[in-house]
Tab-separated table of C-alpha atoms in Angstrom:
chain	number	residue	atom	x	y	z
A	754	MET	CA	16.787	-132.595	-87.331
A	755	ASP	CA	20.399	-130.993	-86.946
A	756	ASN	CA	23.349	-132.902	-85.022
A	757	ALA	CA	23.293	-130.034	-82.262
A	758	SER	CA	18.801	-130.181	-81.710
A	759	ALA	CA	19.009	-133.856	-81.795
A	760	ASN	CA	21.332	-134.074	-78.025
A	761	ALA	CA	19.834	-130.745	-77.420
A	762	PRO	CA	18.860	-131.048	-73.465
A	763	THR	CA	14.858	-131.528	-72.826
A	764	THR	CA	12.963	-129.415	-71.339
A	765	ASP	CA	9.360	-129.318	-70.287
A	766	ARG	CA	8.780	-126.255	-71.444
A	767	PHE	CA	6.458	-125.372	-74.627
A	768	THR	CA	8.072	-123.869	-77.692
A	769	LEU	CA	6.986	-122.309	-80.400
A	770	ARG	CA	9.123	-121.460	-82.852
A	771	PRO	CA	9.142	-119.281	-86.333
A	772	GLY	CA	11.049	-120.608	-88.736
A	773	ARG	CA	9.176	-123.870	-88.382
A	774	TRP	CA	7.474	-126.774	-89.126
A	775	TYR	CA	4.746	-128.549	-86.220
A	776	ALA	CA	2.247	-130.614	-86.377
A	777	TRP	CA	-1.541	-128.738	-86.451
A	778	MET	CA	-5.257	-130.624	-84.780
A	779	MET	CA	-8.606	-129.113	-84.637
A	780	LEU	CA	-10.876	-131.437	-82.411
A	781	PRO	CA	-14.240	-131.014	-83.748
A	782	GLY	CA	-12.230	-130.396	-87.571
A	783	TYR	CA	-14.665	-131.322	-90.932
A	784	GLN	CA	-15.388	-134.384	-90.831
A	785	GLY	CA	-13.311	-135.841	-87.985
A	786	PRO	CA	-10.254	-134.534	-86.760
A	787	TYR	CA	-9.179	-131.901	-89.227
A	788	VAL	CA	-4.694	-132.622	-88.987
A	789	SER	CA	-1.994	-130.702	-91.597
A	790	PRO	CA	1.250	-129.358	-90.792
A	791	ILE	CA	2.022	-125.736	-90.411
A	792	TYR	CA	4.745	-123.124	-90.995
A	793	VAL	CA	5.669	-120.510	-88.057
A	794	THR	CA	6.120	-117.162	-89.388
A	795	ALA	CA	5.144	-115.293	-85.995
A	796	VAL	CA	4.894	-116.096	-81.804
A	797	THR	CA	3.550	-112.954	-80.332
A	798	GLN	CA	2.960	-113.355	-76.571
A	799	GLU	CA	-0.634	-111.512	-76.312
A	800	LYS	CA	-0.539	-108.273	-73.194
A	801	THR	CA	-3.321	-109.812	-70.822
A	802	GLY	CA	-0.699	-111.576	-68.010
A	803	GLY	CA	-2.180	-114.736	-69.465
A	804	HIS	CA	-1.254	-117.972	-71.410
A	805	THR	CA	-2.672	-116.376	-74.610
A	806	LEU	CA	-0.122	-116.017	-77.410
A	807	SER	CA	-0.557	-114.441	-80.833
A	808	LEU	CA	-0.165	-116.864	-84.204
A	809	SER	CA	0.679	-116.602	-87.432
A	810	PHE	CA	1.458	-119.690	-89.743
A	811	HIS	CA	0.884	-121.184	-93.207
A	812	ASN	CA	-1.707	-123.986	-93.304
A	813	ALA	CA	-0.124	-126.908	-95.640
A	814	TYR	CA	-3.284	-128.448	-95.656
A	815	TYR	CA	-6.110	-125.793	-97.123
A	816	ALA	CA	-6.882	-124.224	-99.796
A	817	THR	CA	-4.192	-121.820	-102.050
A	818	GLY	CA	-5.075	-118.676	-101.363
A	819	VAL	CA	-6.372	-119.246	-97.709
A	820	GLN	CA	-3.085	-121.263	-96.169
A	821	HIS	CA	-1.798	-118.359	-94.377
A	822	SER	CA	-3.193	-118.094	-90.961
A	823	ARG	CA	-3.227	-116.812	-87.808
A	824	ALA	CA	-5.023	-117.229	-84.128
A	825	CYS	CA	-5.020	-117.094	-80.923
A	826	VAL	CA	-4.263	-119.574	-78.470
A	827	ASP	CA	-4.348	-120.482	-75.562
A	828	VAL	CA	-1.812	-122.111	-73.512
A	829	PHE	CA	-1.979	-125.210	-70.338
A	830	SER	CA	-0.448	-127.601	-68.621
A	831	SER	CA	-1.353	-130.956	-66.965
A	832	ASP	CA	-0.482	-134.038	-65.692
A	833	SER	CA	-0.768	-135.439	-69.164
A	834	GLY	CA	1.371	-132.630	-71.630
A	835	THR	CA	0.966	-129.162	-73.062
A	836	THR	CA	-1.775	-128.033	-75.059
A	837	CYS	CA	-3.030	-125.379	-77.250
A	838	SER	CA	-7.359	-123.988	-77.642
A	839	LEU	CA	-7.864	-121.371	-79.496
A	840	THR	CA	-9.570	-118.904	-78.492
């Protein structure tokens, strides 16, 4: 993390930016929770007027040849924070 990022003001907004690494968790996974670092390559808001994002990413722990993925993700907030679910 660079110095500017470390000193940036915090916000309660959820942000996904292409060109960055994020944590990915699927529940249920294959044999319990599945976790992997993902490298986001594209994020676009679906034109539904809702909170659905189209997400393209490189899944680091998938086998070579099937690492690039796409998913539609619903984003919602609760008192415990921001959560995403696949649609």
